[in-house]
């Protein structure tokens, strides 16, 4: 059985921890409705099972003064998580800040699909690419709005004292 180059490239990218982290970072920025709509564009989903049903719990959030000081506990945050396994053995993990269990399940499903050689390219093209485009457009709009209100300060020197 031979596989096409796009499938191999997508499978290698999903196996790379940095690429997987980047994909998960994009997925968690989506809304539940957006993820649901985009996942439905993939087509028929492969058989999968829920290994860990979506559940909500608490995590301790740590901060640092100035970004590099000693860590201290800021407080607790509510997080939902889920784990899904495809019939091919790929395991997807999904976490979402807050109580949105449906979003955690969809993120876990997308994570598993991205690792699948058969479904990785479609998930990249039909889920991640539109999300990346929307996020980039949103960030550009915010940057343009911020730039419009920017004030440049300068020092005026008078005389030759």
PDB file of C-alpha atoms in Angstrom:
ATOM      1  CA  UNK A   1       0.000   0.000   0.000  1.00  0.00           C
ATOM      2  CA  UNK A   2       1.446   3.359  -0.991  1.00  0.00           C
ATOM      3  CA  UNK A   3       0.546   6.686   0.486  1.00  0.00           C
ATOM      4  CA  UNK A   4       0.571  10.042  -1.210  1.00  0.00           C
ATOM      5  CA  UNK A   5       3.068  12.748  -0.374  1.00  0.00           C
ATOM      6  CA  UNK A   6       0.485  15.095   1.238  1.00  0.00           C
ATOM      7  CA  UNK A   7      -0.635  12.351   3.610  1.00  0.00           C
ATOM      8  CA  UNK A   8       2.943  11.527   4.567  1.00  0.00           C
ATOM      9  CA  UNK A   9       3.767  15.211   5.130  1.00  0.00           C
ATOM     10  CA  UNK A  10       0.688  15.722   7.285  1.00  0.00           C
ATOM     11  CA  UNK A  11       1.410  12.565   9.289  1.00  0.00           C
ATOM     12  CA  UNK A  12       5.026  13.655   9.899  1.00  0.00           C
ATOM     13  CA  UNK A  13       3.857  17.135  10.929  1.00  0.00           C
ATOM     14  CA  UNK A  14       1.353  15.660  13.386  1.00  0.00           C
ATOM     15  CA  UNK A  15       4.073  13.426  14.864  1.00  0.00           C
ATOM     16  CA  UNK A  16       6.297  16.466  15.487  1.00  0.00           C
ATOM     17  CA  UNK A  17       5.591  17.711  19.037  1.00  0.00           C
ATOM     18  CA  UNK A  18       6.045  21.381  18.069  1.00  0.00           C
ATOM     19  CA  UNK A  19       3.627  21.068  15.129  1.00  0.00           C
ATOM     20  CA  UNK A  20       1.107  19.269  17.310  1.00  0.00           C
ATOM     21  CA  UNK A  21       1.414  21.946  20.013  1.00  0.00           C
ATOM     22  CA  UNK A  22       0.863  24.654  17.383  1.00  0.00           C
ATOM     23  CA  UNK A  23      -2.213  22.852  16.025  1.00  0.00           C
ATOM     24  CA  UNK A  24      -3.693  22.504  19.516  1.00  0.00           C
ATOM     25  CA  UNK A  25      -3.038  26.196  20.173  1.00  0.00           C
ATOM     26  CA  UNK A  26      -5.080  27.042  17.075  1.00  0.00           C
ATOM     27  CA  UNK A  27      -7.880  24.625  17.985  1.00  0.00           C
ATOM     28  CA  UNK A  28      -8.412  26.059  21.470  1.00  0.00           C
ATOM     29  CA  UNK A  29      -8.865  29.569  20.034  1.00  0.00           C
ATOM     30  CA  UNK A  30     -11.932  28.428  18.091  1.00  0.00           C
ATOM     31  CA  UNK A  31     -15.459  28.524  19.447  1.00  0.00           C
ATOM     32  CA  UNK A  32     -17.383  25.293  19.940  1.00  0.00           C
ATOM     33  CA  UNK A  33     -19.797  26.193  17.140  1.00  0.00           C
ATOM     34  CA  UNK A  34     -16.930  27.007  14.784  1.00  0.00           C
ATOM     35  CA  UNK A  35     -15.187  23.701  15.531  1.00  0.00           C
ATOM     36  CA  UNK A  36     -18.417  21.751  15.115  1.00  0.00           C
ATOM     37  CA  UNK A  37     -19.073  23.385  11.720  1.00  0.00           C
ATOM     38  CA  UNK A  38     -15.513  22.844  10.473  1.00  0.00           C
ATOM     39  CA  UNK A  39     -15.309  19.226  11.650  1.00  0.00           C
ATOM     40  CA  UNK A  40     -18.533  18.481   9.759  1.00  0.00           C
ATOM     41  CA  UNK A  41     -16.731  19.668   6.584  1.00  0.00           C
ATOM     42  CA  UNK A  42     -14.230  16.808   6.892  1.00  0.00           C
ATOM     43  CA  UNK A  43     -16.850  14.296   5.794  1.00  0.00           C
ATOM     44  CA  UNK A  44     -17.538  10.918   7.353  1.00  0.00           C
ATOM     45  CA  UNK A  45     -15.507  10.533  10.524  1.00  0.00           C
ATOM     46  CA  UNK A  46     -13.610   7.315  11.199  1.00  0.00           C
ATOM     47  CA  UNK A  47     -14.795   5.005  13.964  1.00  0.00           C
ATOM     48  CA  UNK A  48     -13.615   6.310  17.315  1.00  0.00           C
ATOM     49  CA  UNK A  49     -14.178   5.732  20.995  1.00  0.00           C
ATOM     50  CA  UNK A  50     -14.216   8.064  23.948  1.00  0.00           C
ATOM     51  CA  UNK A  51     -11.406   6.937  26.255  1.00  0.00           C
ATOM     52  CA  UNK A  52     -12.032   9.672  28.821  1.00  0.00           C
ATOM     53  CA  UNK A  53     -15.462  11.260  28.674  1.00  0.00           C
ATOM     54  CA  UNK A  54     -15.441  15.058  28.805  1.00  0.00           C
ATOM     55  CA  UNK A  55     -15.103  16.198  32.392  1.00  0.00           C
ATOM     56  CA  UNK A  56     -14.516  19.474  34.178  1.00  0.00           C
ATOM     57  CA  UNK A  57     -12.047  20.091  36.961  1.00  0.00           C
ATOM     58  CA  UNK A  58      -9.667  22.660  38.412  1.00  0.00           C
ATOM     59  CA  UNK A  59      -6.012  23.420  37.733  1.00  0.00           C
ATOM     60  CA  UNK A  60      -3.682  25.666  39.716  1.00  0.00           C
ATOM     61  CA  UNK A  61      -2.495  28.691  37.748  1.00  0.00           C
ATOM     62  CA  UNK A  62       0.996  29.991  38.450  1.00  0.00           C
ATOM     63  CA  UNK A  63       2.419  33.401  37.625  1.00  0.00           C
ATOM     64  CA  UNK A  64       5.782  35.132  37.738  1.00  0.00           C
ATOM     65  CA  UNK A  65       6.507  38.775  38.485  1.00  0.00           C
ATOM     66  CA  UNK A  66       8.064  40.298  35.370  1.00  0.00           C
ATOM     67  CA  UNK A  67       7.856  36.961  33.584  1.00  0.00           C
ATOM     68  CA  UNK A  68      11.096  35.661  35.082  1.00  0.00           C
ATOM     69  CA  UNK A  69      10.674  35.957  38.841  1.00  0.00           C
ATOM     70  CA  UNK A  70       9.911  33.183  41.278  1.00  0.00           C
ATOM     71  CA  UNK A  71       6.639  31.375  40.534  1.00  0.00           C
ATOM     72  CA  UNK A  72       3.650  31.946  42.791  1.00  0.00           C
ATOM     73  CA  UNK A  73       0.124  30.518  42.794  1.00  0.00           C
ATOM     74  CA  UNK A  74      -2.367  32.964  41.305  1.00  0.00           C
ATOM     75  CA  UNK A  75      -5.431  30.809  41.859  1.00  0.00           C
ATOM     76  CA  UNK A  76      -7.462  28.033  40.306  1.00  0.00           C
ATOM     77  CA  UNK A  77      -8.997  27.881  36.835  1.00  0.00           C
ATOM     78  CA  UNK A  78     -11.779  25.627  35.559  1.00  0.00           C
ATOM     79  CA  UNK A  79     -10.697  23.329  32.708  1.00  0.00           C
ATOM     80  CA  UNK A  80     -12.545  20.682  30.691  1.00  0.00           C
ATOM     81  CA  UNK A  81     -10.749  17.722  29.143  1.00  0.00           C
ATOM     82  CA  UNK A  82     -11.454  14.692  26.972  1.00  0.00           C
ATOM     83  CA  UNK A  83      -9.526  11.841  25.330  1.00  0.00           C
ATOM     84  CA  UNK A  84     -10.538  10.101  22.095  1.00  0.00           C
ATOM     85  CA  UNK A  85      -8.968   7.116  20.304  1.00  0.00           C
ATOM     86  CA  UNK A  86      -9.491   6.432  16.610  1.00  0.00           C
ATOM     87  CA  UNK A  87      -9.883   2.869  15.326  1.00  0.00           C
ATOM     88  CA  UNK A  88      -6.315   3.153  13.970  1.00  0.00           C
ATOM     89  CA  UNK A  89      -4.961   3.728  17.486  1.00  0.00           C
ATOM     90  CA  UNK A  90      -4.333   7.499  17.300  1.00  0.00           C
ATOM     91  CA  UNK A  91      -5.079   9.160  20.631  1.00  0.00           C
ATOM     92  CA  UNK A  92      -6.340  12.734  20.778  1.00  0.00           C
ATOM     93  CA  UNK A  93      -6.304  14.897  23.880  1.00  0.00           C
ATOM     94  CA  UNK A  94      -8.437  17.999  24.265  1.00  0.00           C
ATOM     95  CA  UNK A  95      -8.412  20.686  26.932  1.00  0.00           C
ATOM     96  CA  UNK A  96     -10.540  23.824  27.039  1.00  0.00           C
ATOM     97  CA  UNK A  97     -10.505  26.606  29.596  1.00  0.00           C
ATOM     98  CA  UNK A  98     -13.873  26.763  31.331  1.00  0.00           C
ATOM     99  CA  UNK A  99     -16.766  24.307  31.434  1.00  0.00           C
ATOM    100  CA  UNK A 100     -17.145  23.725  27.678  1.00  0.00           C
ATOM    101  CA  UNK A 101     -17.017  19.930  27.551  1.00  0.00           C
ATOM    102  CA  UNK A 102     -18.211  19.813  23.936  1.00  0.00           C
ATOM    103  CA  UNK A 103     -15.230  21.936  22.896  1.00  0.00           C
ATOM    104  CA  UNK A 104     -12.804  19.663  24.775  1.00  0.00           C
ATOM    105  CA  UNK A 105     -14.293  16.661  22.940  1.00  0.00           C
ATOM    106  CA  UNK A 106     -13.986  18.372  19.537  1.00  0.00           C
ATOM    107  CA  UNK A 107     -10.386  19.427  20.216  1.00  0.00           C
ATOM    108  CA  UNK A 108      -9.545  15.823  21.207  1.00  0.00           C
ATOM    109  CA  UNK A 109     -11.201  14.515  18.032  1.00  0.00           C
ATOM    110  CA  UNK A 110      -9.264  16.975  15.850  1.00  0.00           C
ATOM    111  CA  UNK A 111      -6.006  16.096  17.625  1.00  0.00           C
ATOM    112  CA  UNK A 112      -6.566  12.405  16.882  1.00  0.00           C
ATOM    113  CA  UNK A 113      -7.580  13.107  13.269  1.00  0.00           C
ATOM    114  CA  UNK A 114      -4.445  15.190  12.685  1.00  0.00           C
ATOM    115  CA  UNK A 115      -2.307  12.205  13.717  1.00  0.00           C
ATOM    116  CA  UNK A 116      -4.097   9.885  11.298  1.00  0.00           C
ATOM    117  CA  UNK A 117      -2.376   9.433   7.916  1.00  0.00           C
ATOM    118  CA  UNK A 118      -5.781   9.047   6.252  1.00  0.00           C
ATOM    119  CA  UNK A 119      -7.545  12.022   7.877  1.00  0.00           C
ATOM    120  CA  UNK A 120      -4.685  14.384   8.738  1.00  0.00           C
ATOM    121  CA  UNK A 121      -4.611  16.268   5.402  1.00  0.00           C
ATOM    122  CA  UNK A 122      -8.383  16.854   5.378  1.00  0.00           C
ATOM    123  CA  UNK A 123      -8.308  18.053   8.976  1.00  0.00           C
ATOM    124  CA  UNK A 124      -5.420  20.398   8.167  1.00  0.00           C
ATOM    125  CA  UNK A 125      -7.174  21.810   5.075  1.00  0.00           C
ATOM    126  CA  UNK A 126     -10.749  21.993   6.339  1.00  0.00           C
ATOM    127  CA  UNK A 127     -10.290  22.771  10.042  1.00  0.00           C
ATOM    128  CA  UNK A 128      -6.877  24.246  10.832  1.00  0.00           C
ATOM    129  CA  UNK A 129      -6.370  26.350   7.689  1.00  0.00           C
ATOM    130  CA  UNK A 130      -9.672  28.281   8.046  1.00  0.00           C
ATOM    131  CA  UNK A 131      -9.022  28.766  11.775  1.00  0.00           C
ATOM    132  CA  UNK A 132      -5.509  30.087  11.139  1.00  0.00           C
ATOM    133  CA  UNK A 133      -6.856  32.483   8.510  1.00  0.00           C
ATOM    134  CA  UNK A 134      -9.570  33.784  10.840  1.00  0.00           C
ATOM    135  CA  UNK A 135      -7.150  34.200  13.734  1.00  0.00           C
ATOM    136  CA  UNK A 136      -4.600  36.026  11.547  1.00  0.00           C
ATOM    137  CA  UNK A 137      -7.313  38.341  10.193  1.00  0.00           C
ATOM    138  CA  UNK A 138      -8.580  39.064  13.706  1.00  0.00           C
ATOM    139  CA  UNK A 139      -5.075  39.832  14.978  1.00  0.00           C
ATOM    140  CA  UNK A 140      -4.376  42.101  11.996  1.00  0.00           C
ATOM    141  CA  UNK A 141      -7.613  43.995  12.664  1.00  0.00           C
ATOM    142  CA  UNK A 142      -6.699  44.476  16.334  1.00  0.00           C
ATOM    143  CA  UNK A 143      -3.158  45.563  15.391  1.00  0.00           C
ATOM    144  CA  UNK A 144      -4.525  48.097  12.892  1.00  0.00           C
ATOM    145  CA  UNK A 145      -6.936  49.469  15.486  1.00  0.00           C
ATOM    146  CA  UNK A 146      -4.143  49.711  18.050  1.00  0.00           C
ATOM    147  CA  UNK A 147      -1.783  51.389  15.567  1.00  0.00           C
ATOM    148  CA  UNK A 148      -4.416  54.035  14.821  1.00  0.00           C
ATOM    149  CA  UNK A 149      -4.386  55.127  18.460  1.00  0.00           C
ATOM    150  CA  UNK A 150      -0.607  55.010  18.877  1.00  0.00           C
ATOM    151  CA  UNK A 151       1.148  58.147  20.108  1.00  0.00           C
ATOM    152  CA  UNK A 152       4.838  58.730  19.356  1.00  0.00           C
ATOM    153  CA  UNK A 153       6.712  60.624  22.031  1.00  0.00           C
ATOM    154  CA  UNK A 154       9.944  62.388  21.281  1.00  0.00           C
ATOM    155  CA  UNK A 155      12.261  64.802  23.037  1.00  0.00           C
ATOM    156  CA  UNK A 156      12.737  68.266  21.634  1.00  0.00           C
ATOM    157  CA  UNK A 157      16.114  69.832  22.420  1.00  0.00           C
ATOM    158  CA  UNK A 158      16.247  73.613  22.473  1.00  0.00           C
ATOM    159  CA  UNK A 159      19.488  75.528  22.269  1.00  0.00           C
ATOM    160  CA  UNK A 160      23.084  74.390  22.597  1.00  0.00           C
ATOM    161  CA  UNK A 161      23.387  74.329  26.377  1.00  0.00           C
TER     162      UNK A 161
END
